[in-house]
Amino acid sequence: MYRIMIIDDEPNILNALQRVLGGKGDWEIETYDSAGDAFKRAQTANFELFVSDYRMPEMDGVEFLTRVKDLQPESMRMILSGFTDLEALLGSINKAEIFRFICKPWNDYELVAAIKQALAHRDVRVENRRLADQVRQQQVELENR
């Protein structure tokens, strides 16, 4: 079971996302309308995916996702926004290592597909890291014989 956190300062957007994503995959969703509250939660629980609005009052999506990246580096991060400034998009991809930028209004099918792709990509990265650690450990054991 995957854990997904969605942050948007508009309750109607959160409700719509909950309807679209609920029951669509092997995931559990937590929604927050405050980036501060969401970050506090991220400090106490692990999430495989964070989906954040770009423009929020107390902390923008890039800042939130950058802080989350430092806290949970194996998580995937996506921006969902009606704001489509190319420079901001590139900055978010580079600074917070965003997997995907999805424009509002979104296509339900494309959103679900993007989330599934993000989670699959995360699984591959985690498995690659595990295998690399295993190889390093085996090399150490061979060198010590």
mmCIF file with all atom_site columns, N, CA, C and O in Angstrom, residues 89-144:
data_model
loop_
_atom_site.group_PDB
_atom_site.id
_atom_site.type_symbol
_atom_site.label_atom_id
_atom_site.label_alt_id
_atom_site.label_comp_id
_atom_site.label_asym_id
_atom_site.label_entity_id
_atom_site.label_seq_id
_atom_site.pdbx_PDB_ins_code
_atom_site.Cartn_x
_atom_site.Cartn_y
_atom_site.Cartn_z
_atom_site.occupancy
_atom_site.B_iso_or_equiv
_atom_site.pdbx_formal_charge
_atom_site.auth_seq_id
_atom_site.auth_comp_id
_atom_site.auth_asym_id
_atom_site.auth_atom_id
_atom_site.pdbx_PDB_model_num
ATOM 1   N N  . LEU A 1 89  ? 8.529  26.424  -13.713 1.00 0.00 ? 89  LEU A N  1
ATOM 2   C CA . LEU A 1 89  ? 8.487  24.980  -13.961 1.00 0.00 ? 89  LEU A CA 1
ATOM 3   C C  . LEU A 1 89  ? 9.891  24.397  -13.948 1.00 0.00 ? 89  LEU A C  1
ATOM 4   O O  . LEU A 1 89  ? 10.162 23.411  -13.263 1.00 0.00 ? 89  LEU A O  1
ATOM 5   N N  . LEU A 1 90  ? 10.806 25.017  -14.678 1.00 0.00 ? 90  LEU A N  1
ATOM 6   C CA . LEU A 1 90  ? 12.186 24.521  -14.719 1.00 0.00 ? 90  LEU A CA 1
ATOM 7   C C  . LEU A 1 90  ? 12.844 24.604  -13.347 1.00 0.00 ? 90  LEU A C  1
ATOM 8   O O  . LEU A 1 90  ? 13.563 23.702  -12.941 1.00 0.00 ? 90  LEU A O  1
ATOM 9   N N  . GLY A 1 91  ? 12.582 25.695  -12.640 1.00 0.00 ? 91  GLY A N  1
ATOM 10  C CA . GLY A 1 91  ? 13.137 25.836  -11.297 1.00 0.00 ? 91  GLY A CA 1
ATOM 11  C C  . GLY A 1 91  ? 12.643 24.748  -10.369 1.00 0.00 ? 91  GLY A C  1
ATOM 12  O O  . GLY A 1 91  ? 13.402 24.192  -9.585  1.00 0.00 ? 91  GLY A O  1
ATOM 13  N N  . SER A 1 92  ? 11.359 24.424  -10.470 1.00 0.00 ? 92  SER A N  1
ATOM 14  C CA . SER A 1 92  ? 10.804 23.396  -9.589  1.00 0.00 ? 92  SER A CA 1
ATOM 15  C C  . SER A 1 92  ? 11.365 22.021  -9.919  1.00 0.00 ? 92  SER A C  1
ATOM 16  O O  . SER A 1 92  ? 11.654 21.234  -9.022  1.00 0.00 ? 92  SER A O  1
ATOM 17  N N  . ILE A 1 93  ? 11.531 21.750  -11.188 1.00 0.00 ? 93  ILE A N  1
ATOM 18  C CA . ILE A 1 93  ? 12.082 20.457  -11.590 1.00 0.00 ? 93  ILE A CA 1
ATOM 19  C C  . ILE A 1 93  ? 13.501 20.303  -11.060 1.00 0.00 ? 93  ILE A C  1
ATOM 20  O O  . ILE A 1 93  ? 13.871 19.266  -10.514 1.00 0.00 ? 93  ILE A O  1
ATOM 21  N N  . ASN A 1 94  ? 14.292 21.354  -11.173 1.00 0.00 ? 94  ASN A N  1
ATOM 22  C CA . ASN A 1 94  ? 15.679 21.293  -10.741 1.00 0.00 ? 94  ASN A CA 1
ATOM 23  C C  . ASN A 1 94  ? 15.843 21.357  -9.226  1.00 0.00 ? 94  ASN A C  1
ATOM 24  O O  . ASN A 1 94  ? 16.606 20.593  -8.654  1.00 0.00 ? 94  ASN A O  1
ATOM 25  N N  . LYS A 1 95  ? 15.139 22.258  -8.580  1.00 0.00 ? 95  LYS A N  1
ATOM 26  C CA . LYS A 1 95  ? 15.333 22.471  -7.144  1.00 0.00 ? 95  LYS A CA 1
ATOM 27  C C  . LYS A 1 95  ? 14.733 21.350  -6.299  1.00 0.00 ? 95  LYS A C  1
ATOM 28  O O  . LYS A 1 95  ? 15.369 20.856  -5.382  1.00 0.00 ? 95  LYS A O  1
ATOM 29  N N  . ALA A 1 96  ? 13.517 20.969  -6.598  1.00 0.00 ? 96  ALA A N  1
ATOM 30  C CA . ALA A 1 96  ? 12.830 19.963  -5.776  1.00 0.00 ? 96  ALA A CA 1
ATOM 31  C C  . ALA A 1 96  ? 12.820 18.588  -6.433  1.00 0.00 ? 96  ALA A C  1
ATOM 32  O O  . ALA A 1 96  ? 12.233 17.664  -5.899  1.00 0.00 ? 96  ALA A O  1
ATOM 33  N N  . GLU A 1 97  ? 13.473 18.467  -7.589  1.00 0.00 ? 97  GLU A N  1
ATOM 34  C CA . GLU A 1 97  ? 13.516 17.205  -8.338  1.00 0.00 ? 97  GLU A CA 1
ATOM 35  C C  . GLU A 1 97  ? 12.112 16.669  -8.559  1.00 0.00 ? 97  GLU A C  1
ATOM 36  O O  . GLU A 1 97  ? 11.777 15.550  -8.175  1.00 0.00 ? 97  GLU A O  1
ATOM 37  N N  . ILE A 1 98  ? 11.296 17.493  -9.213  1.00 0.00 ? 98  ILE A N  1
ATOM 38  C CA . ILE A 1 98  ? 9.909  17.157  -9.504  1.00 0.00 ? 98  ILE A CA 1
ATOM 39  C C  . ILE A 1 98  ? 9.861  16.081  -10.579 1.00 0.00 ? 98  ILE A C  1
ATOM 40  O O  . ILE A 1 98  ? 10.534 16.187  -11.601 1.00 0.00 ? 98  ILE A O  1
ATOM 41  N N  . PHE A 1 99  ? 9.061  15.058  -10.356 1.00 0.00 ? 99  PHE A N  1
ATOM 42  C CA . PHE A 1 99  ? 8.886  13.997  -11.345 1.00 0.00 ? 99  PHE A CA 1
ATOM 43  C C  . PHE A 1 99  ? 8.001  14.461  -12.487 1.00 0.00 ? 99  PHE A C  1
ATOM 44  O O  . PHE A 1 99  ? 8.271  14.175  -13.654 1.00 0.00 ? 99  PHE A O  1
ATOM 45  N N  . ARG A 1 100 ? 6.938  15.186  -12.155 1.00 0.00 ? 100 ARG A N  1
ATOM 46  C CA . ARG A 1 100 ? 5.998  15.616  -13.191 1.00 0.00 ? 100 ARG A CA 1
ATOM 47  C C  . ARG A 1 100 ? 5.311  16.898  -12.757 1.00 0.00 ? 100 ARG A C  1
ATOM 48  O O  . ARG A 1 100 ? 5.032  17.103  -11.588 1.00 0.00 ? 100 ARG A O  1
ATOM 49  N N  . PHE A 1 101 ? 5.014  17.756  -13.717 1.00 0.00 ? 101 PHE A N  1
ATOM 50  C CA . PHE A 1 101 ? 4.252  18.984  -13.514 1.00 0.00 ? 101 PHE A CA 1
ATOM 51  C C  . PHE A 1 101 ? 2.935  18.795  -14.253 1.00 0.00 ? 101 PHE A C  1
ATOM 52  O O  . PHE A 1 101 ? 2.933  18.601  -15.463 1.00 0.00 ? 101 PHE A O  1
ATOM 53  N N  . ILE A 1 102 ? 1.828  18.821  -13.522 1.00 0.00 ? 102 ILE A N  1
ATOM 54  C CA . ILE A 1 102 ? 0.513  18.609  -14.129 1.00 0.00 ? 102 ILE A CA 1
ATOM 55  C C  . ILE A 1 102 ? -0.290 19.897  -14.017 1.00 0.00 ? 102 ILE A C  1
ATOM 56  O O  . ILE A 1 102 ? -0.389 20.486  -12.932 1.00 0.00 ? 102 ILE A O  1
ATOM 57  N N  . CYS A 1 103 ? -0.849 20.330  -15.145 1.00 0.00 ? 103 CYS A N  1
ATOM 58  C CA . CYS A 1 103 ? -1.610 21.576  -15.183 1.00 0.00 ? 103 CYS A CA 1
ATOM 59  C C  . CYS A 1 103 ? -3.050 21.358  -14.747 1.00 0.00 ? 103 CYS A C  1
ATOM 60  O O  . CYS A 1 103 ? -3.648 20.330  -15.032 1.00 0.00 ? 103 CYS A O  1
ATOM 61  N N  . LYS A 1 104 ? -3.579 22.376  -14.049 1.00 0.00 ? 104 LYS A N  1
ATOM 62  C CA . LYS A 1 104 ? -5.007 22.418  -13.750 1.00 0.00 ? 104 LYS A CA 1
ATOM 63  C C  . LYS A 1 104 ? -5.683 23.144  -14.902 1.00 0.00 ? 104 LYS A C  1
ATOM 64  O O  . LYS A 1 104 ? -5.129 24.132  -15.392 1.00 0.00 ? 104 LYS A O  1
ATOM 65  N N  . PRO A 1 105 ? -6.839 22.752  -15.339 1.00 0.00 ? 105 PRO A N  1
ATOM 66  C CA . PRO A 1 105 ? -7.555 21.552  -14.913 1.00 0.00 ? 105 PRO A CA 1
ATOM 67  C C  . PRO A 1 105 ? -6.883 20.309  -15.496 1.00 0.00 ? 105 PRO A C  1
ATOM 68  O O  . PRO A 1 105 ? -6.346 20.335  -16.604 1.00 0.00 ? 105 PRO A O  1
ATOM 69  N N  . TRP A 1 106 ? -6.885 19.254  -14.771 1.00 0.00 ? 106 TRP A N  1
ATOM 70  C CA . TRP A 1 106 ? -6.214 18.024  -15.174 1.00 0.00 ? 106 TRP A CA 1
ATOM 71  C C  . TRP A 1 106 ? -7.199 17.087  -15.856 1.00 0.00 ? 106 TRP A C  1
ATOM 72  O O  . TRP A 1 106 ? -8.401 17.171  -15.682 1.00 0.00 ? 106 TRP A O  1
ATOM 73  N N  . ASN A 1 107 ? -6.634 16.162  -16.605 1.00 0.00 ? 107 ASN A N  1
ATOM 74  C CA . ASN A 1 107 ? -7.388 15.062  -17.184 1.00 0.00 ? 107 ASN A CA 1
ATOM 75  C C  . ASN A 1 107 ? -7.297 13.915  -16.177 1.00 0.00 ? 107 ASN A C  1
ATOM 76  O O  . ASN A 1 107 ? -6.188 13.517  -15.796 1.00 0.00 ? 107 ASN A O  1
ATOM 77  N N  . ASP A 1 108 ? -8.432 13.387  -15.735 1.00 0.00 ? 108 ASP A N  1
ATOM 78  C CA . ASP A 1 108 ? -8.439 12.357  -14.694 1.00 0.00 ? 108 ASP A CA 1
ATOM 79  C C  . ASP A 1 108 ? -7.571 11.153  -15.057 1.00 0.00 ? 108 ASP A C  1
ATOM 80  O O  . ASP A 1 108 ? -6.777 10.677  -14.250 1.00 0.00 ? 108 ASP A O  1
ATOM 81  N N  . TYR A 1 109 ? -7.717 10.670  -16.279 1.00 0.00 ? 109 TYR A N  1
ATOM 82  C CA . TYR A 1 109 ? -6.955 9.495   -16.708 1.00 0.00 ? 109 TYR A CA 1
ATOM 83  C C  . TYR A 1 109 ? -5.451 9.787   -16.674 1.00 0.00 ? 109 TYR A C  1
ATOM 84  O O  . TYR A 1 109 ? -4.662 8.977   -16.194 1.00 0.00 ? 109 TYR A O  1
ATOM 85  N N  . GLU A 1 110 ? -5.060 10.954  -17.181 1.00 0.00 ? 110 GLU A N  1
ATOM 86  C CA . GLU A 1 110 ? -3.635 11.312  -17.211 1.00 0.00 ? 110 GLU A CA 1
ATOM 87  C C  . GLU A 1 110 ? -3.075 11.498  -15.806 1.00 0.00 ? 110 GLU A C  1
ATOM 88  O O  . GLU A 1 110 ? -1.930 11.126  -15.535 1.00 0.00 ? 110 GLU A O  1
ATOM 89  N N  . LEU A 1 111 ? -3.877 12.043  -14.904 1.00 0.00 ? 111 LEU A N  1
ATOM 90  C CA . LEU A 1 111 ? -3.424 12.212  -13.521 1.00 0.00 ? 111 LEU A CA 1
ATOM 91  C C  . LEU A 1 111 ? -3.191 10.862  -12.855 1.00 0.00 ? 111 LEU A C  1
ATOM 92  O O  . LEU A 1 111 ? -2.142 10.635  -12.243 1.00 0.00 ? 111 LEU A O  1
ATOM 93  N N  . VAL A 1 112 ? -4.137 9.961   -12.989 1.00 0.00 ? 112 VAL A N  1
ATOM 94  C CA . VAL A 1 112 ? -3.982 8.622   -12.398 1.00 0.00 ? 112 VAL A CA 1
ATOM 95  C C  . VAL A 1 112 ? -2.775 7.917   -13.018 1.00 0.00 ? 112 VAL A C  1
ATOM 96  O O  . VAL A 1 112 ? -1.973 7.301   -12.309 1.00 0.00 ? 112 VAL A O  1
ATOM 97  N N  . ALA A 1 113 ? -2.618 8.024   -14.335 1.00 0.00 ? 113 ALA A N  1
ATOM 98  C CA . ALA A 1 113 ? -1.475 7.396   -15.012 1.00 0.00 ? 113 ALA A CA 1
ATOM 99  C C  . ALA A 1 113 ? -0.156 7.990   -14.516 1.00 0.00 ? 113 ALA A C  1
ATOM 100 O O  . ALA A 1 113 ? 0.813  7.251   -14.277 1.00 0.00 ? 113 ALA A O  1
ATOM 101 N N  . ALA A 1 114 ? -0.099 9.305   -14.341 1.00 0.00 ? 114 ALA A N  1
ATOM 102 C CA . ALA A 1 114 ? 1.124  9.957   -13.858 1.00 0.00 ? 114 ALA A CA 1
ATOM 103 C C  . ALA A 1 114 ? 1.471  9.493   -12.447 1.00 0.00 ? 114 ALA A C  1
ATOM 104 O O  . ALA A 1 114 ? 2.644  9.260   -12.127 1.00 0.00 ? 114 ALA A O  1
ATOM 105 N N  . ILE A 1 115 ? 0.468  9.337   -11.611 1.00 0.00 ? 115 ILE A N  1
ATOM 106 C CA . ILE A 1 115 ? 0.707  8.861   -10.246 1.00 0.00 ? 115 ILE A CA 1
ATOM 107 C C  . ILE A 1 115 ? 1.223  7.426   -10.264 1.00 0.00 ? 115 ILE A C  1
ATOM 108 O O  . ILE A 1 115 ? 2.177  7.084   -9.565  1.00 0.00 ? 115 ILE A O  1
ATOM 109 N N  . LYS A 1 116 ? 0.626  6.584   -11.082 1.00 0.00 ? 116 LYS A N  1
ATOM 110 C CA . LYS A 1 116 ? 1.098  5.197   -11.194 1.00 0.00 ? 116 LYS A CA 1
ATOM 111 C C  . LYS A 1 116 ? 2.532  5.152   -11.716 1.00 0.00 ? 116 LYS A C  1
ATOM 112 O O  . LYS A 1 116 ? 3.356  4.361   -11.234 1.00 0.00 ? 116 LYS A O  1
ATOM 113 N N  . GLN A 1 117 ? 2.854  6.005   -12.697 1.00 0.00 ? 117 GLN A N  1
ATOM 114 C CA . GLN A 1 117 ? 4.221  6.061   -13.231 1.00 0.00 ? 117 GLN A CA 1
ATOM 115 C C  . GLN A 1 117 ? 5.205  6.522   -12.160 1.00 0.00 ? 117 GLN A C  1
ATOM 116 O O  . GLN A 1 117 ? 6.312  5.974   -12.041 1.00 0.00 ? 117 GLN A O  1
ATOM 117 N N  . ALA A 1 118 ? 4.824  7.527   -11.390 1.00 0.00 ? 118 ALA A N  1
ATOM 118 C CA . ALA A 1 118 ? 5.703  8.035   -10.336 1.00 0.00 ? 118 ALA A CA 1
ATOM 119 C C  . ALA A 1 118 ? 5.996  6.952   -9.306  1.00 0.00 ? 118 ALA A C  1
ATOM 120 O O  . ALA A 1 118 ? 7.144  6.772   -8.884  1.00 0.00 ? 118 ALA A O  1
ATOM 121 N N  . LEU A 1 119 ? 4.968  6.226   -8.905  1.00 0.00 ? 119 LEU A N  1
ATOM 122 C CA . LEU A 1 119 ? 5.154  5.167   -7.914  1.00 0.00 ? 119 LEU A CA 1
ATOM 123 C C  . LEU A 1 119 ? 5.989  4.017   -8.475  1.00 0.00 ? 119 LEU A C  1
ATOM 124 O O  . LEU A 1 119 ? 6.840  3.457   -7.771  1.00 0.00 ? 119 LEU A O  1
ATOM 125 N N  . ALA A 1 120 ? 5.778  3.668   -9.736  1.00 0.00 ? 120 ALA A N  1
ATOM 126 C CA . ALA A 1 120 ? 6.588  2.615   -10.370 1.00 0.00 ? 120 ALA A CA 1
ATOM 127 C C  . ALA A 1 120 ? 8.044  3.055   -10.478 1.00 0.00 ? 120 ALA A C  1
ATOM 128 O O  . ALA A 1 120 ? 8.967  2.264   -10.235 1.00 0.00 ? 120 ALA A O  1
ATOM 129 N N  . HIS A 1 121 ? 8.260  4.315   -10.836 1.00 0.00 ? 121 HIS A N  1
ATOM 130 C CA . HIS A 1 121 ? 9.624  4.859   -10.931 1.00 0.00 ? 121 HIS A CA 1
ATOM 131 C C  . HIS A 1 121 ? 10.312 4.817   -9.564  1.00 0.00 ? 121 HIS A C  1
ATOM 132 O O  . HIS A 1 121 ? 11.482 4.443   -9.461  1.00 0.00 ? 121 HIS A O  1
ATOM 133 N N  . ARG A 1 122 ? 9.571  5.165   -8.521  1.00 0.00 ? 122 ARG A N  1
ATOM 134 C CA . ARG A 1 122 ? 10.117 5.116   -7.168  1.00 0.00 ? 122 ARG A CA 1
ATOM 135 C C  . ARG A 1 122 ? 10.507 3.687   -6.801  1.00 0.00 ? 122 ARG A C  1
ATOM 136 O O  . ARG A 1 122 ? 11.574 3.452   -6.235  1.00 0.00 ? 122 ARG A O  1
ATOM 137 N N  . ASP A 1 123 ? 9.656  2.724   -7.130  1.00 0.00 ? 123 ASP A N  1
ATOM 138 C CA . ASP A 1 123 ? 9.964  1.323   -6.831  1.00 0.00 ? 123 ASP A CA 1
ATOM 139 C C  . ASP A 1 123 ? 11.262 0.882   -7.496  1.00 0.00 ? 123 ASP A C  1
ATOM 140 O O  . ASP A 1 123 ? 12.076 0.190   -6.885  1.00 0.00 ? 123 ASP A O  1
ATOM 141 N N  . VAL A 1 124 ? 11.453 1.282   -8.747  1.00 0.00 ? 124 VAL A N  1
ATOM 142 C CA . VAL A 1 124 ? 12.675 0.921   -9.471  1.00 0.00 ? 124 VAL A CA 1
ATOM 143 C C  . VAL A 1 124 ? 13.894 1.557   -8.805  1.00 0.00 ? 124 VAL A C  1
ATOM 144 O O  . VAL A 1 124 ? 14.926 0.896   -8.617  1.00 0.00 ? 124 VAL A O  1
ATOM 145 N N  . ARG A 1 125 ? 13.788 2.833   -8.443  1.00 0.00 ? 125 ARG A N  1
ATOM 146 C CA . ARG A 1 125 ? 14.913 3.518   -7.782  1.00 0.00 ? 125 ARG A CA 1
ATOM 147 C C  . ARG A 1 125 ? 15.265 2.860   -6.457  1.00 0.00 ? 125 ARG A C  1
ATOM 148 O O  . ARG A 1 125 ? 16.444 2.653   -6.147  1.00 0.00 ? 125 ARG A O  1
ATOM 149 N N  . VAL A 1 126 ? 14.253 2.517   -5.664  1.00 0.00 ? 126 VAL A N  1
ATOM 150 C CA . VAL A 1 126 ? 14.495 1.886   -4.367  1.00 0.00 ? 126 VAL A CA 1
ATOM 151 C C  . VAL A 1 126 ? 15.135 0.511   -4.561  1.00 0.00 ? 126 VAL A C  1
ATOM 152 O O  . VAL A 1 126 ? 16.088 0.158   -3.860  1.00 0.00 ? 126 VAL A O  1
ATOM 153 N N  . GLU A 1 127 ? 14.646 -0.253  -5.517  1.00 0.00 ? 127 GLU A N  1
ATOM 154 C CA . GLU A 1 127 ? 15.218 -1.580  -5.778  1.00 0.00 ? 127 GLU A CA 1
ATOM 155 C C  . GLU A 1 127 ? 16.655 -1.469  -6.295  1.00 0.00 ? 127 GLU A C  1
ATOM 156 O O  . GLU A 1 127 ? 17.527 -2.244  -5.891  1.00 0.00 ? 127 GLU A O  1
ATOM 157 N N  . ASN A 1 128 ? 16.923 -0.517  -7.171  1.00 0.00 ? 128 ASN A N  1
ATOM 158 C CA . ASN A 1 128 ? 18.291 -0.316  -7.665  1.00 0.00 ? 128 ASN A CA 1
ATOM 159 C C  . ASN A 1 128 ? 19.242 0.030   -6.522  1.00 0.00 ? 128 ASN A C  1
ATOM 160 O O  . ASN A 1 128 ? 20.367 -0.475  -6.463  1.00 0.00 ? 128 ASN A O  1
ATOM 161 N N  . ARG A 1 129 ? 18.794 0.873   -5.610  1.00 0.00 ? 129 ARG A N  1
ATOM 162 C CA . ARG A 1 129 ? 19.617 1.252   -4.463  1.00 0.00 ? 129 ARG A CA 1
ATOM 163 C C  . ARG A 1 129 ? 19.870 0.028   -3.575  1.00 0.00 ? 129 ARG A C  1
ATOM 164 O O  . ARG A 1 129 ? 20.977 -0.190  -3.100  1.00 0.00 ? 129 ARG A O  1
ATOM 165 N N  . ARG A 1 130 ? 18.835 -0.793  -3.377  1.00 0.00 ? 130 ARG A N  1
ATOM 166 C CA . ARG A 1 130 ? 18.984 -1.994  -2.554  1.00 0.00 ? 130 ARG A CA 1
ATOM 167 C C  . ARG A 1 130 ? 19.993 -2.956  -3.180  1.00 0.00 ? 130 ARG A C  1
ATOM 168 O O  . ARG A 1 130 ? 20.870 -3.492  -2.507  1.00 0.00 ? 130 ARG A O  1
ATOM 169 N N  . LEU A 1 131 ? 19.885 -3.156  -4.496  1.00 0.00 ? 131 LEU A N  1
ATOM 170 C CA . LEU A 1 131 ? 20.806 -4.059  -5.187  1.00 0.00 ? 131 LEU A CA 1
ATOM 171 C C  . LEU A 1 131 ? 22.240 -3.521  -5.178  1.00 0.00 ? 131 LEU A C  1
ATOM 172 O O  . LEU A 1 131 ? 23.189 -4.288  -5.008  1.00 0.00 ? 131 LEU A O  1
ATOM 173 N N  . ALA A 1 132 ? 22.396 -2.216  -5.346  1.00 0.00 ? 132 ALA A N  1
ATOM 174 C CA . ALA A 1 132 ? 23.736 -1.615  -5.298  1.00 0.00 ? 132 ALA A CA 1
ATOM 175 C C  . ALA A 1 132 ? 24.346 -1.792  -3.912  1.00 0.00 ? 132 ALA A C  1
ATOM 176 O O  . ALA A 1 132 ? 25.540 -2.115  -3.790  1.00 0.00 ? 132 ALA A O  1
ATOM 177 N N  . ASP A 1 133 ? 23.549 -1.619  -2.866  1.00 0.00 ? 133 ASP A N  1
ATOM 178 C CA . ASP A 1 133 ? 24.040 -1.839  -1.504  1.00 0.00 ? 133 ASP A CA 1
ATOM 179 C C  . ASP A 1 133 ? 24.441 -3.293  -1.297  1.00 0.00 ? 133 ASP A C  1
ATOM 180 O O  . ASP A 1 133 ? 25.455 -3.590  -0.660  1.00 0.00 ? 133 ASP A O  1
ATOM 181 N N  . GLN A 1 134 ? 23.668 -4.212  -1.862  1.00 0.00 ? 134 GLN A N  1
ATOM 182 C CA . GLN A 1 134 ? 23.969 -5.637  -1.741  1.00 0.00 ? 134 GLN A CA 1
ATOM 183 C C  . GLN A 1 134 ? 25.282 -5.964  -2.447  1.00 0.00 ? 134 GLN A C  1
ATOM 184 O O  . GLN A 1 134 ? 26.111 -6.702  -1.910  1.00 0.00 ? 134 GLN A O  1
ATOM 185 N N  . VAL A 1 135 ? 25.492 -5.413  -3.612  1.00 0.00 ? 135 VAL A N  1
ATOM 186 C CA . VAL A 1 135 ? 26.740 -5.651  -4.355  1.00 0.00 ? 135 VAL A CA 1
ATOM 187 C C  . VAL A 1 135 ? 27.928 -5.099  -3.569  1.00 0.00 ? 135 VAL A C  1
ATOM 188 O O  . VAL A 1 135 ? 28.972 -5.756  -3.450  1.00 0.00 ? 135 VAL A O  1
ATOM 189 N N  . ARG A 1 136 ? 27.783 -3.886  -3.018  1.00 0.00 ? 136 ARG A N  1
ATOM 190 C CA . ARG A 1 136 ? 28.880 -3.314  -2.223  1.00 0.00 ? 136 ARG A CA 1
ATOM 191 C C  . ARG A 1 136 ? 29.208 -4.196  -1.022  1.00 0.00 ? 136 ARG A C  1
ATOM 192 O O  . ARG A 1 136 ? 30.378 -4.423  -0.705  1.00 0.00 ? 136 ARG A O  1
ATOM 193 N N  . GLN A 1 137 ? 28.177 -4.698  -0.364  1.00 0.00 ? 137 GLN A N  1
ATOM 194 C CA . GLN A 1 137 ? 28.391 -5.570  0.791   1.00 0.00 ? 137 GLN A CA 1
ATOM 195 C C  . GLN A 1 137 ? 29.099 -6.858  0.375   1.00 0.00 ? 137 GLN A C  1
ATOM 196 O O  . GLN A 1 137 ? 30.009 -7.322  1.058   1.00 0.00 ? 137 GLN A O  1
ATOM 197 N N  . GLN A 1 138 ? 28.702 -7.431  -0.752  1.00 0.00 ? 138 GLN A N  1
ATOM 198 C CA . GLN A 1 138 ? 29.353 -8.651  -1.239  1.00 0.00 ? 138 GLN A CA 1
ATOM 199 C C  . GLN A 1 138 ? 30.808 -8.390  -1.617  1.00 0.00 ? 138 GLN A C  1
ATOM 200 O O  . GLN A 1 138 ? 31.673 -9.245  -1.393  1.00 0.00 ? 138 GLN A O  1
ATOM 201 N N  . GLN A 1 139 ? 31.108 -7.223  -2.177  1.00 0.00 ? 139 GLN A N  1
ATOM 202 C CA . GLN A 1 139 ? 32.491 -6.875  -2.513  1.00 0.00 ? 139 GLN A CA 1
ATOM 203 C C  . GLN A 1 139 ? 33.346 -6.779  -1.256  1.00 0.00 ? 139 GLN A C  1
ATOM 204 O O  . GLN A 1 139 ? 34.484 -7.239  -1.241  1.00 0.00 ? 139 GLN A O  1
ATOM 205 N N  . VAL A 1 140 ? 32.808 -6.203  -0.206  1.00 0.00 ? 140 VAL A N  1
ATOM 206 C CA . VAL A 1 140 ? 33.527 -6.096  1.053   1.00 0.00 ? 140 VAL A CA 1
ATOM 207 C C  . VAL A 1 140 ? 33.797 -7.486  1.619   1.00 0.00 ? 140 VAL A C  1
ATOM 208 O O  . VAL A 1 140 ? 34.905 -7.780  2.067   1.00 0.00 ? 140 VAL A O  1
ATOM 209 N N  . GLU A 1 141 ? 32.803 -8.354  1.545   1.00 0.00 ? 141 GLU A N  1
ATOM 210 C CA . GLU A 1 141 ? 32.973 -9.716  2.054   1.00 0.00 ? 141 GLU A CA 1
ATOM 211 C C  . GLU A 1 141 ? 34.026 -10.472 1.245   1.00 0.00 ? 141 GLU A C  1
ATOM 212 O O  . GLU A 1 141 ? 34.839 -11.206 1.817   1.00 0.00 ? 141 GLU A O  1
ATOM 213 N N  . LEU A 1 142 ? 34.054 -10.286 -0.073  1.00 0.00 ? 142 LEU A N  1
ATOM 214 C CA . LEU A 1 142 ? 35.062 -10.949 -0.904  1.00 0.00 ? 142 LEU A CA 1
ATOM 215 C C  . LEU A 1 142 ? 36.469 -10.428 -0.611  1.00 0.00 ? 142 LEU A C  1
ATOM 216 O O  . LEU A 1 142 ? 37.427 -11.201 -0.595  1.00 0.00 ? 142 LEU A O  1
ATOM 217 N N  . GLU A 1 143 ? 36.563 -9.119  -0.381  1.00 0.00 ? 143 GLU A N  1
ATOM 218 C CA . GLU A 1 143 ? 37.877 -8.532  -0.089  1.00 0.00 ? 143 GLU A CA 1
ATOM 219 C C  . GLU A 1 143 ? 38.418 -8.978  1.267   1.00 0.00 ? 143 GLU A C  1
ATOM 220 O O  . GLU A 1 143 ? 39.627 -9.027  1.474   1.00 0.00 ? 143 GLU A O  1
ATOM 221 N N  . ASN A 1 144 ? 37.532 -9.314  2.159   1.00 0.00 ? 144 ASN A N  1
ATOM 222 C CA . ASN A 1 144 ? 37.957 -9.720  3.513   1.00 0.00 ? 144 ASN A CA 1
ATOM 223 C C  . ASN A 1 144 ? 38.261 -11.206 3.631   1.00 0.00 ? 144 ASN A C  1
ATOM 224 O O  . ASN A 1 144 ? 38.630 -11.673 4.694   1.00 0.00 ? 144 ASN A O  1
#
